[in-house]
Amino acid sequence: ARGHVLRSQGDTETIAHLYEEFGDSFVDHLRGMFAIAIWDASRRRLVLARDRLGKKPLYWRVHEGRLSYGSELKSILCDPNLRRCVDRIGLARFLQYQYVPSPGTILEGIEKLPPASILVWENGTATVRRYWRPKFEIRAGRRPEEDREEALSLLREAVRLRLRSDVKLGLFLSGGMDSSTVLALMAEATAGPVATYSIGFDDPRLDERHYARAVAEHFGTEHHEEVVHLDVIPMLPELADHYDEPFGDSSAVPT
């Protein structure tokens, strides 16, 4: 209705049209997870944006009037002029939190764009602003039943939106409360059986496949299981390559 003509079949093209229509406020109209770079050629202006909760990573660096950016730290490390020096504050934060929170990284001179932030690079200057903050307001006088219904409605909507896909979807099922709830809502919203996948371990103290199997049987899913044989030391180089920064979550190994 506003005169925009889409030339492709992908949803990514709509981002360019949103920027054309709303400028930097285009992020206010987006939902879900994203890391975005828009080059405004007519104004020689770069816009970087990260989703509200920071699910997608976005790294950047300014050196001698030049901005480098990428969704992985290793892409910026391709610069042969970059000195790889460990950031002592980033290291201290990793030891405290088991990851390096934004805007810092484990390396000096490289930053993560914080969640819900937009960066504009123009005339050799980078400007970062926050475009959204979560609200933690207390709603007085609400009954637990109202909160429950609203939570269920939001969960249903979130699952329904994520079922839009060009490829077949599956669910990573542990048999716990979170993944079982998502499975229930997926089964409610789809016609055929849901494909579910579970990871197990040789150690029965860690293996939860029987929980996942029970939930999968209840919902009649197309269930798949894999067993992880943990030999962590040989995996460390591969983990470092995938995660780029120190990451202290033991789930990184089976994932």
PDB file of C-alpha atoms in Angstrom, residues 21-169:
ATOM      1  CA  GLU A  21      10.263   3.869   5.235  1.00  0.00           C
ATOM      2  CA  PHE A  22      11.197   4.474   8.887  1.00  0.00           C
ATOM      3  CA  GLY A  23      14.951   5.213   8.976  1.00  0.00           C
ATOM      4  CA  ASP A  24      16.730   4.034  12.123  1.00  0.00           C
ATOM      5  CA  SER A  25      13.349   3.315  13.750  1.00  0.00           C
ATOM      6  CA  PHE A  26      12.981   0.273  11.462  1.00  0.00           C
ATOM      7  CA  VAL A  27      14.143  -1.889  14.397  1.00  0.00           C
ATOM      8  CA  ASP A  28      10.975  -1.005  16.318  1.00  0.00           C
ATOM      9  CA  HIS A  29       8.964  -2.982  13.729  1.00  0.00           C
ATOM     10  CA  LEU A  30      11.036  -6.198  13.929  1.00  0.00           C
ATOM     11  CA  ARG A  31      10.370  -9.270  16.042  1.00  0.00           C
ATOM     12  CA  GLY A  32      12.533 -12.246  16.865  1.00  0.00           C
ATOM     13  CA  MET A  33      16.300 -12.666  16.705  1.00  0.00           C
ATOM     14  CA  PHE A  34      18.559 -10.814  14.286  1.00  0.00           C
ATOM     15  CA  ALA A  35      21.939  -9.249  13.630  1.00  0.00           C
ATOM     16  CA  ILE A  36      21.661  -6.739  10.790  1.00  0.00           C
ATOM     17  CA  ALA A  37      23.979  -4.588   8.696  1.00  0.00           C
ATOM     18  CA  ILE A  38      22.494  -2.038   6.282  1.00  0.00           C
ATOM     19  CA  TRP A  39      24.712   0.007   3.958  1.00  0.00           C
ATOM     20  CA  ASP A  40      22.992   3.243   2.940  1.00  0.00           C
ATOM     21  CA  ALA A  41      25.014   3.957  -0.210  1.00  0.00           C
ATOM     22  CA  SER A  42      23.415   7.307  -1.017  1.00  0.00           C
ATOM     23  CA  ARG A  43      24.353   8.703   2.423  1.00  0.00           C
ATOM     24  CA  ARG A  44      27.529   6.618   2.880  1.00  0.00           C
ATOM     25  CA  ARG A  45      26.145   5.415   6.171  1.00  0.00           C
ATOM     26  CA  LEU A  46      26.335   2.012   7.856  1.00  0.00           C
ATOM     27  CA  VAL A  47      23.676   0.830  10.310  1.00  0.00           C
ATOM     28  CA  LEU A  48      24.229  -2.191  12.578  1.00  0.00           C
ATOM     29  CA  ALA A  49      21.432  -3.559  14.765  1.00  0.00           C
ATOM     30  CA  ARG A  50      21.066  -6.408  17.255  1.00  0.00           C
ATOM     31  CA  ASP A  51      17.860  -8.025  18.501  1.00  0.00           C
ATOM     32  CA  ARG A  52      16.242  -7.093  21.798  1.00  0.00           C
ATOM     33  CA  LEU A  53      17.654  -9.915  23.926  1.00  0.00           C
ATOM     34  CA  GLY A  54      20.953 -10.331  22.076  1.00  0.00           C
ATOM     35  CA  LYS A  55      20.343 -13.840  20.802  1.00  0.00           C
ATOM     36  CA  LYS A  56      22.376 -13.128  17.663  1.00  0.00           C
ATOM     37  CA  PRO A  57      25.959 -11.898  18.162  1.00  0.00           C
ATOM     38  CA  LEU A  58      27.472  -8.836  16.489  1.00  0.00           C
ATOM     39  CA  TYR A  59      31.112  -7.815  16.967  1.00  0.00           C
ATOM     40  CA  TRP A  60      32.733  -4.543  15.911  1.00  0.00           C
ATOM     41  CA  ARG A  61      36.020  -2.664  16.064  1.00  0.00           C
ATOM     42  CA  VAL A  62      37.235   0.799  15.116  1.00  0.00           C
ATOM     43  CA  HIS A  63      40.911   1.226  14.304  1.00  0.00           C
ATOM     44  CA  GLU A  64      42.588   4.150  12.537  1.00  0.00           C
ATOM     45  CA  GLY A  65      39.285   5.470  11.206  1.00  0.00           C
ATOM     46  CA  ARG A  66      38.139   2.108   9.870  1.00  0.00           C
ATOM     47  CA  LEU A  67      35.232   0.060  11.198  1.00  0.00           C
ATOM     48  CA  SER A  68      35.219  -3.744  11.012  1.00  0.00           C
ATOM     49  CA  TYR A  69      32.231  -5.864  12.007  1.00  0.00           C
ATOM     50  CA  GLY A  70      30.945  -9.410  11.833  1.00  0.00           C
ATOM     51  CA  SER A  71      28.674 -11.946  13.451  1.00  0.00           C
ATOM     52  CA  GLU A  72      31.727 -13.899  14.593  1.00  0.00           C
ATOM     53  CA  LEU A  73      34.825 -12.671  16.397  1.00  0.00           C
ATOM     54  CA  LYS A  74      37.007 -14.755  14.076  1.00  0.00           C
ATOM     55  CA  SER A  75      35.891 -12.701  11.081  1.00  0.00           C
ATOM     56  CA  ILE A  76      37.442  -9.581  12.635  1.00  0.00           C
ATOM     57  CA  LEU A  77      40.587 -11.560  13.474  1.00  0.00           C
ATOM     58  CA  CYS A  78      41.188 -11.914   9.727  1.00  0.00           C
ATOM     59  CA  ASP A  79      42.608  -8.376   9.849  1.00  0.00           C
ATOM     60  CA  PRO A  80      46.412  -8.920   9.765  1.00  0.00           C
ATOM     61  CA  ASN A  81      46.976  -5.588  11.548  1.00  0.00           C
ATOM     62  CA  LEU A  82      44.997  -6.631  14.629  1.00  0.00           C
ATOM     63  CA  ARG A  83      47.063  -7.237  17.760  1.00  0.00           C
ATOM     64  CA  ARG A  84      45.528 -10.137  19.684  1.00  0.00           C
ATOM     65  CA  CYS A  85      45.766  -9.001  23.294  1.00  0.00           C
ATOM     66  CA  VAL A  86      43.592 -10.500  26.039  1.00  0.00           C
ATOM     67  CA  ASP A  87      41.398  -7.890  27.691  1.00  0.00           C
ATOM     68  CA  ARG A  88      42.010  -8.216  31.445  1.00  0.00           C
ATOM     69  CA  ILE A  89      38.550  -6.886  32.330  1.00  0.00           C
ATOM     70  CA  GLY A  90      36.949  -9.303  29.859  1.00  0.00           C
ATOM     71  CA  LEU A  91      38.933 -12.162  31.429  1.00  0.00           C
ATOM     72  CA  ALA A  92      37.855 -11.136  34.956  1.00  0.00           C
ATOM     73  CA  ARG A  93      34.222 -11.003  33.871  1.00  0.00           C
ATOM     74  CA  PHE A  94      34.497 -14.449  32.310  1.00  0.00           C
ATOM     75  CA  LEU A  95      35.866 -15.847  35.560  1.00  0.00           C
ATOM     76  CA  GLN A  96      32.952 -14.231  37.420  1.00  0.00           C
ATOM     77  CA  TYR A  97      30.080 -14.950  35.018  1.00  0.00           C
ATOM     78  CA  GLN A  98      31.413 -17.879  32.912  1.00  0.00           C
ATOM     79  CA  TYR A  99      31.002 -15.781  29.752  1.00  0.00           C
ATOM     80  CA  VAL A 100      32.059 -12.299  28.639  1.00  0.00           C
ATOM     81  CA  PRO A 101      29.044  -9.951  28.804  1.00  0.00           C
ATOM     82  CA  SER A 102      28.588  -7.188  26.233  1.00  0.00           C
ATOM     83  CA  PRO A 103      29.835  -4.677  25.335  1.00  0.00           C
ATOM     84  CA  GLY A 104      33.169  -6.251  26.210  1.00  0.00           C
ATOM     85  CA  THR A 105      34.954  -9.185  24.615  1.00  0.00           C
ATOM     86  CA  ILE A 106      37.927 -11.323  25.572  1.00  0.00           C
ATOM     87  CA  LEU A 107      40.180  -9.215  23.285  1.00  0.00           C
ATOM     88  CA  GLU A 108      41.248  -5.598  23.628  1.00  0.00           C
ATOM     89  CA  GLY A 109      39.793  -3.184  21.087  1.00  0.00           C
ATOM     90  CA  ILE A 110      36.878  -5.394  19.980  1.00  0.00           C
ATOM     91  CA  GLU A 111      33.355  -4.868  21.302  1.00  0.00           C
ATOM     92  CA  LYS A 112      30.034  -6.650  21.153  1.00  0.00           C
ATOM     93  CA  LEU A 113      27.074  -4.495  20.174  1.00  0.00           C
ATOM     94  CA  PRO A 114      24.814  -4.753  23.256  1.00  0.00           C
ATOM     95  CA  PRO A 115      21.343  -6.295  22.971  1.00  0.00           C
ATOM     96  CA  ALA A 116      18.558  -3.962  21.783  1.00  0.00           C
ATOM     97  CA  SER A 117      21.131  -1.547  20.370  1.00  0.00           C
ATOM     98  CA  ILE A 118      21.768   0.137  17.060  1.00  0.00           C
ATOM     99  CA  LEU A 119      25.116   1.438  15.827  1.00  0.00           C
ATOM    100  CA  VAL A 120      25.421   4.122  13.147  1.00  0.00           C
ATOM    101  CA  TRP A 121      28.782   4.655  11.415  1.00  0.00           C
ATOM    102  CA  GLU A 122      28.819   8.010   9.644  1.00  0.00           C
ATOM    103  CA  ASN A 123      31.614  10.462   8.805  1.00  0.00           C
ATOM    104  CA  GLY A 124      34.151   8.264  10.573  1.00  0.00           C
ATOM    105  CA  THR A 125      32.226   8.209  13.865  1.00  0.00           C
ATOM    106  CA  ALA A 126      30.372   5.345  15.536  1.00  0.00           C
ATOM    107  CA  THR A 127      27.275   6.167  17.598  1.00  0.00           C
ATOM    108  CA  VAL A 128      25.525   3.497  19.687  1.00  0.00           C
ATOM    109  CA  ARG A 129      22.045   3.874  21.166  1.00  0.00           C
ATOM    110  CA  ARG A 130      19.643   1.568  22.978  1.00  0.00           C
ATOM    111  CA  TYR A 131      16.275   1.257  21.237  1.00  0.00           C
ATOM    112  CA  TRP A 132      14.378  -0.977  23.720  1.00  0.00           C
ATOM    113  CA  ARG A 133      14.332  -1.969  27.382  1.00  0.00           C
ATOM    114  CA  PRO A 134      12.263  -4.668  29.082  1.00  0.00           C
ATOM    115  CA  LYS A 135       9.566  -3.454  31.454  1.00  0.00           C
ATOM    116  CA  PHE A 136       9.385  -4.848  34.972  1.00  0.00           C
ATOM    117  CA  GLU A 137       6.272  -3.070  36.160  1.00  0.00           C
ATOM    118  CA  ILE A 138       4.103  -4.609  38.863  1.00  0.00           C
ATOM    119  CA  ARG A 139       0.504  -5.209  37.835  1.00  0.00           C
ATOM    120  CA  ALA A 140      -1.529  -4.817  40.985  1.00  0.00           C
ATOM    121  CA  GLY A 141      -4.858  -6.531  41.397  1.00  0.00           C
ATOM    122  CA  ARG A 142      -4.346  -9.279  38.808  1.00  0.00           C
ATOM    123  CA  ARG A 143      -5.414 -12.813  39.603  1.00  0.00           C
ATOM    124  CA  PRO A 144      -2.993 -15.726  39.001  1.00  0.00           C
ATOM    125  CA  GLU A 145      -5.453 -17.092  36.439  1.00  0.00           C
ATOM    126  CA  GLU A 146      -5.101 -13.914  34.368  1.00  0.00           C
ATOM    127  CA  ASP A 147      -1.303 -14.138  34.430  1.00  0.00           C
ATOM    128  CA  ARG A 148      -1.495 -17.797  33.447  1.00  0.00           C
ATOM    129  CA  GLU A 149      -3.809 -17.118  30.509  1.00  0.00           C
ATOM    130  CA  GLU A 150      -1.663 -14.244  29.277  1.00  0.00           C
ATOM    131  CA  ALA A 151       1.517 -16.322  29.551  1.00  0.00           C
ATOM    132  CA  LEU A 152      -0.088 -19.186  27.625  1.00  0.00           C
ATOM    133  CA  SER A 153      -1.351 -16.797  24.953  1.00  0.00           C
ATOM    134  CA  LEU A 154       2.136 -15.296  24.511  1.00  0.00           C
ATOM    135  CA  LEU A 155       3.710 -18.765  24.339  1.00  0.00           C
ATOM    136  CA  ARG A 156       1.182 -19.887  21.725  1.00  0.00           C
ATOM    137  CA  GLU A 157       1.891 -16.808  19.615  1.00  0.00           C
ATOM    138  CA  ALA A 158       5.671 -17.227  19.924  1.00  0.00           C
ATOM    139  CA  VAL A 159       5.521 -20.877  18.832  1.00  0.00           C
ATOM    140  CA  ARG A 160       3.107 -20.113  15.993  1.00  0.00           C
ATOM    141  CA  LEU A 161       5.399 -17.400  14.601  1.00  0.00           C
ATOM    142  CA  ARG A 162       8.441 -19.696  14.725  1.00  0.00           C
ATOM    143  CA  LEU A 163       6.629 -22.406  12.825  1.00  0.00           C
ATOM    144  CA  ARG A 164       6.823 -20.208   9.721  1.00  0.00           C
ATOM    145  CA  SER A 165       9.693 -21.744   7.802  1.00  0.00           C
ATOM    146  CA  ASP A 166      10.870 -22.644   4.321  1.00  0.00           C
ATOM    147  CA  VAL A 167      12.368 -25.902   5.607  1.00  0.00           C
ATOM    148  CA  LYS A 168      11.252 -28.706   7.888  1.00  0.00           C
ATOM    149  CA  LEU A 169      11.320 -27.841  11.597  1.00  0.00           C
TER     150      LEU A 169
END
